[in-house]
Amino acid sequence: MSLARYLARLGYGPRKACERLIAGQQVRSASGAVLRDGDPFAHDDVRVDGAPLDPPPGAVVLLHKPVGYVCSTRDRPPLVYDLVPPRWLVRTPVLATVGRLDADTSGLLLLTDDGPLNHQLTSPRWHLPKGYDVTLADPLRGDEAECFASGTLRLQGDDEPVRAAILTAHDGGQVRLTISEGRYHQVRRMFAAVGHHVTALHRATFGPLDLTGVNIGSWRVLAADEVRALREAAQSAARAAKGAR
């Protein structure tokens, strides 16, 4: 693939615009050498106006989503894409969110342009655990953990009960709920089903990942070993779920 076409796929502009960037000597190697369109190149060695390239194709990005931001490419702002370089929206393919967090929920959100991986992480049959820190309007009664762990709780409007979930209490009135599915507004609806109102919701973990070192509104690209661990966790969860049937 030519350098201009590669830059275009990363969202740096139409191919002709990327050719002009190259012709204007705005695209160089890390050592400062001018790159031409036909030159061989490595993603990590390319600089545009002195800056490293955006995440390469197949990357997975971890974003610390603030409250108020919407997981959509076309909706009323603010969007989660307002927190990342605007080029990400015109990449081919786009760096899409892995599932969604509603506007009133903060926390760990993944984005990737790897379609099969996105499907693997969001498909109901993979059962990858996700942990949510929950603030409730009223204290726990004491029977909620047993109810959630039973796998018999039915949500209003759903035919099937939710899968078993793990509830643990935190200091300061918060609780952690770990679920392995992704139904619509599931955490809020689970607590509503046992008589509780959720006043704040934050996704703290996604499989083996957490938000350590990532400030709210910031993001980072996952390392190759983290992506590998994420895939392995999804596959392991799927095998465990299949064996439990």
Short mmCIF file of C-alpha atoms in Angstrom, two decimals:
data_model
loop_
_atom_site.label_atom_id
_atom_site.label_comp_id
_atom_site.label_asym_id
_atom_site.label_seq_id
_atom_site.Cartn_x
_atom_site.Cartn_y
_atom_site.Cartn_z
CA MET A 1 0.00 0.00 0.00
CA SER A 2 1.33 3.45 -0.88
CA LEU A 3 2.03 5.93 1.90
CA ALA A 4 -0.64 8.35 0.63
CA ARG A 5 -3.29 5.64 0.58
CA TYR A 6 -2.28 4.48 4.04
CA LEU A 7 -2.57 8.01 5.45
CA ALA A 8 -5.97 8.40 3.79
CA ARG A 9 -7.23 5.23 5.43
CA LEU A 10 -6.08 6.62 8.80
CA GLY A 11 -8.20 9.74 8.20
CA TYR A 12 -5.53 12.28 7.33
CA GLY A 13 -7.62 13.40 4.37
CA PRO A 14 -8.57 12.24 0.86
CA ARG A 15 -5.80 10.52 -1.03
CA LYS A 16 -4.99 13.64 -3.08
CA ALA A 17 -4.67 15.69 0.09
CA CYS A 18 -2.32 13.08 1.56
CA GLU A 19 -0.24 13.16 -1.62
CA ARG A 20 0.09 16.93 -1.13
CA LEU A 21 1.22 16.38 2.46
CA ILE A 22 3.93 14.07 1.19
CA ALA A 23 4.92 16.37 -1.67
CA GLY A 24 5.17 19.25 0.82
CA GLN A 25 7.66 17.26 2.90
CA GLN A 26 5.29 17.22 5.88
CA VAL A 27 5.62 13.45 6.17
CA ARG A 28 8.95 12.25 7.50
CA SER A 29 10.56 9.38 9.35
CA ALA A 30 11.28 9.55 13.08
CA SER A 31 14.85 10.51 12.22
CA GLY A 32 13.63 13.45 10.11
CA ALA A 33 14.20 11.94 6.66
CA VAL A 34 11.67 13.05 4.03
CA LEU A 35 9.36 10.21 2.94
CA ARG A 36 8.06 9.90 -0.61
CA ASP A 37 4.88 8.14 -1.63
CA GLY A 38 6.68 5.11 -3.04
CA ASP A 39 9.07 4.67 -0.10
CA PRO A 40 8.77 1.62 2.18
CA PHE A 41 7.62 2.64 5.66
CA ALA A 42 6.69 1.31 9.09
CA HIS A 43 3.73 2.77 10.97
CA ASP A 44 5.70 3.61 14.11
CA ASP A 45 8.42 5.36 12.10
CA VAL A 46 6.15 7.82 10.26
CA ARG A 47 5.62 11.40 11.43
CA VAL A 48 3.12 13.92 10.03
CA ASP A 49 4.12 17.49 10.87
CA GLY A 50 6.41 16.00 13.51
CA ALA A 51 3.68 13.98 15.28
CA PRO A 52 3.44 10.16 15.38
CA LEU A 53 0.62 8.59 13.44
CA ASP A 54 -2.74 7.80 15.01
CA PRO A 55 -3.34 4.18 16.14
CA PRO A 56 -2.60 1.64 13.39
CA PRO A 57 -5.28 -0.52 11.74
CA GLY A 58 -6.50 -3.21 14.12
CA ALA A 59 -5.71 -1.17 17.22
CA VAL A 60 -7.79 -1.22 20.39
CA VAL A 61 -8.14 2.04 22.30
CA LEU A 62 -9.16 2.34 25.96
CA LEU A 63 -11.07 5.55 26.72
CA HIS A 64 -12.10 6.87 30.15
CA LYS A 65 -15.55 8.19 29.27
CA PRO A 66 -16.98 11.06 31.32
CA VAL A 67 -20.65 11.41 32.17
CA GLY A 68 -22.63 13.28 29.53
CA TYR A 69 -20.90 11.93 26.43
CA VAL A 70 -22.82 9.84 23.89
CA CYS A 71 -21.46 6.68 22.22
CA SER A 72 -22.46 7.58 18.68
CA THR A 73 -20.99 8.95 15.46
CA ARG A 74 -24.20 10.84 14.64
CA ASP A 75 -26.07 12.26 17.58
CA ARG A 76 -26.39 15.44 19.57
CA PRO A 77 -23.01 16.37 21.07
CA PRO A 78 -21.04 15.92 23.15
CA LEU A 79 -19.94 12.64 21.58
CA VAL A 80 -17.16 10.34 22.79
CA TYR A 81 -15.46 11.17 19.46
CA ASP A 82 -15.05 14.75 20.71
CA LEU A 83 -12.44 13.34 23.12
CA VAL A 84 -10.22 11.86 20.40
CA PRO A 85 -8.63 13.23 17.21
CA PRO A 86 -11.39 14.16 14.71
CA ARG A 87 -9.64 12.06 12.05
CA TRP A 88 -10.88 8.93 13.82
CA LEU A 89 -14.38 9.51 12.47
CA VAL A 90 -13.19 9.46 8.86
CA ARG A 91 -10.89 6.46 9.10
CA THR A 92 -11.60 3.46 6.90
CA PRO A 93 -12.92 1.56 8.76
CA VAL A 94 -13.94 3.84 11.63
CA LEU A 95 -12.68 3.20 15.15
CA ALA A 96 -16.05 2.08 16.50
CA THR A 97 -17.08 1.78 20.13
CA VAL A 98 -17.18 -1.75 21.54
CA GLY A 99 -20.75 -1.71 22.77
CA ARG A 100 -22.05 1.44 24.42
CA LEU A 101 -22.20 3.27 27.72
CA ASP A 102 -25.23 5.52 28.05
CA ALA A 103 -24.76 9.26 28.52
CA ASP A 104 -25.28 9.03 32.30
CA THR A 105 -22.62 6.32 32.72
CA SER A 106 -18.89 6.97 32.97
CA GLY A 107 -15.95 4.64 32.76
CA LEU A 108 -14.08 2.19 30.58
CA LEU A 109 -15.01 2.23 26.91
CA LEU A 110 -13.13 0.42 24.15
CA LEU A 111 -12.88 1.47 20.50
CA THR A 112 -11.51 -0.60 17.64
CA ASP A 113 -11.61 -0.90 13.86
CA ASP A 114 -11.19 -4.69 14.17
CA GLY A 115 -14.74 -5.80 13.32
CA PRO A 116 -14.36 -9.50 14.29
CA LEU A 117 -12.84 -8.54 17.65
CA ASN A 118 -15.62 -6.00 18.27
CA HIS A 119 -18.19 -8.72 17.57
CA GLN A 120 -16.36 -11.18 19.80
CA LEU A 121 -16.31 -8.74 22.72
CA THR A 122 -19.99 -7.75 22.40
CA SER A 123 -21.64 -11.01 21.34
CA PRO A 124 -23.87 -12.40 24.12
CA ARG A 125 -22.32 -15.86 23.77
CA TRP A 126 -18.85 -14.71 24.86
CA HIS A 127 -19.91 -13.72 28.42
CA LEU A 128 -16.92 -11.45 29.11
CA PRO A 129 -17.27 -10.05 32.65
CA LYS A 130 -17.59 -6.30 33.14
CA GLY A 131 -17.46 -4.60 36.55
CA TYR A 132 -19.56 -1.55 37.46
CA ASP A 133 -19.20 0.71 40.48
CA VAL A 134 -22.71 1.65 41.52
CA THR A 135 -23.97 4.39 43.83
CA LEU A 136 -27.46 3.74 45.21
CA ALA A 137 -30.00 6.14 46.65
CA ASP A 138 -30.50 3.85 49.67
CA PRO A 139 -28.33 1.30 51.51
CA LEU A 140 -28.46 -2.39 50.62
CA ARG A 141 -30.91 -4.51 52.59
CA GLY A 142 -28.65 -7.57 52.59
CA ASP A 143 -30.46 -9.97 50.27
CA GLU A 144 -29.47 -8.41 46.94
CA ALA A 145 -26.22 -10.34 46.42
CA GLU A 146 -27.98 -13.70 46.77
CA CYS A 147 -30.72 -12.61 44.39
CA PHE A 148 -28.24 -11.45 41.72
CA ALA A 149 -26.13 -14.60 42.09
CA SER A 150 -29.12 -16.91 41.68
CA GLY A 151 -29.49 -16.39 37.95
CA THR A 152 -33.26 -16.22 38.37
CA LEU A 153 -33.85 -12.47 38.39
CA ARG A 154 -36.16 -11.32 35.61
CA LEU A 155 -36.11 -7.77 34.31
CA GLN A 156 -39.29 -6.02 33.31
CA GLY A 157 -40.07 -6.74 29.67
CA ASP A 158 -37.54 -9.58 29.32
CA ASP A 159 -38.52 -13.22 28.84
CA GLU A 160 -35.27 -14.75 30.08
CA PRO A 161 -33.70 -14.15 33.52
CA VAL A 162 -30.37 -12.38 33.68
CA ARG A 163 -27.28 -14.51 34.14
CA ALA A 164 -25.77 -14.83 37.60
CA ALA A 165 -23.94 -11.67 38.67
CA ILE A 166 -21.57 -10.88 41.54
CA LEU A 167 -22.39 -8.06 43.98
CA THR A 168 -19.82 -6.82 46.50
CA ALA A 169 -20.01 -3.83 48.84
CA HIS A 170 -17.42 -1.03 48.80
CA ASP A 171 -16.62 1.61 51.38
CA GLY A 172 -18.50 4.88 51.14
CA GLY A 173 -21.84 3.39 50.13
CA GLN A 174 -20.76 2.14 46.70
CA VAL A 175 -21.18 -1.41 45.46
CA ARG A 176 -19.47 -3.32 42.63
CA LEU A 177 -21.65 -5.39 40.31
CA THR A 178 -19.93 -7.73 37.86
CA ILE A 179 -22.10 -8.95 35.00
CA SER A 180 -21.41 -11.10 31.95
CA GLU A 181 -24.01 -9.83 29.50
CA GLY A 182 -24.92 -6.49 28.02
CA ARG A 183 -28.66 -5.96 28.00
CA TYR A 184 -30.15 -2.51 27.58
CA HIS A 185 -29.52 -0.47 30.76
CA GLN A 186 -28.95 -3.80 32.48
CA VAL A 187 -27.31 -2.65 35.72
CA ARG A 188 -29.89 0.06 36.40
CA ARG A 189 -32.74 -2.34 35.58
CA MET A 190 -31.31 -5.08 37.83
CA PHE A 191 -31.24 -2.76 40.80
CA ALA A 192 -34.69 -1.40 39.95
CA ALA A 193 -35.96 -5.00 39.96
CA VAL A 194 -34.90 -5.38 43.61
CA GLY A 195 -36.21 -1.96 44.67
CA HIS A 196 -33.14 0.27 44.32
CA HIS A 197 -32.51 3.47 42.39
CA VAL A 198 -29.05 3.97 40.86
CA THR A 199 -27.81 7.54 41.24
CA ALA A 200 -24.38 7.06 39.61
CA LEU A 201 -22.86 4.32 37.44
CA HIS A 202 -19.25 3.80 36.40
CA ARG A 203 -17.76 0.90 34.41
CA ALA A 204 -14.50 0.09 36.17
CA THR A 205 -13.39 -3.10 34.41
CA PHE A 206 -13.81 -4.85 31.06
CA GLY A 207 -12.45 -8.37 31.18
CA PRO A 208 -8.82 -8.07 32.34
CA LEU A 209 -8.70 -4.30 31.72
CA ASP A 210 -9.18 -1.41 34.13
CA LEU A 211 -8.65 2.36 34.08
CA THR A 212 -5.37 2.50 35.99
CA GLY A 213 -3.35 5.49 34.78
CA VAL A 214 -6.02 6.83 32.42
CA ASN A 215 -7.56 10.11 33.60
CA ILE A 216 -11.18 10.92 32.87
CA GLY A 217 -11.57 12.13 29.28
CA SER A 218 -8.22 10.59 28.27
CA TRP A 219 -7.35 7.50 26.25
CA ARG A 220 -4.51 5.15 25.43
CA VAL A 221 -3.78 2.50 22.82
CA LEU A 222 -3.64 -1.01 24.23
CA ALA A 223 -0.36 -2.87 23.86
CA ALA A 224 -0.29 -6.09 21.84
CA ASP A 225 -0.11 -8.23 24.99
CA GLU A 226 -3.19 -6.48 26.42
CA VAL A 227 -5.19 -7.16 23.25
CA ARG A 228 -4.04 -10.78 23.36
CA ALA A 229 -5.13 -11.06 27.01
CA LEU A 230 -8.50 -9.54 26.10
CA ARG A 231 -9.05 -12.11 23.35
CA GLU A 232 -8.01 -14.96 25.62
CA ALA A 233 -10.33 -13.76 28.39
CA ALA A 234 -13.27 -13.67 25.98
CA GLN A 235 -12.50 -17.16 24.70
CA SER A 236 -12.07 -18.51 28.23
CA ALA A 237 -15.39 -16.95 29.34
CA ALA A 238 -17.15 -18.46 26.32
CA ARG A 239 -15.76 -21.94 27.07
CA ALA A 240 -16.79 -21.67 30.72
CA ALA A 241 -20.31 -20.60 29.76
CA LYS A 242 -20.61 -23.42 27.26
CA GLY A 243 -19.47 -25.97 29.84
CA ALA A 244 -22.00 -24.67 32.35
CA ARG A 245 -24.94 -25.36 30.05
#
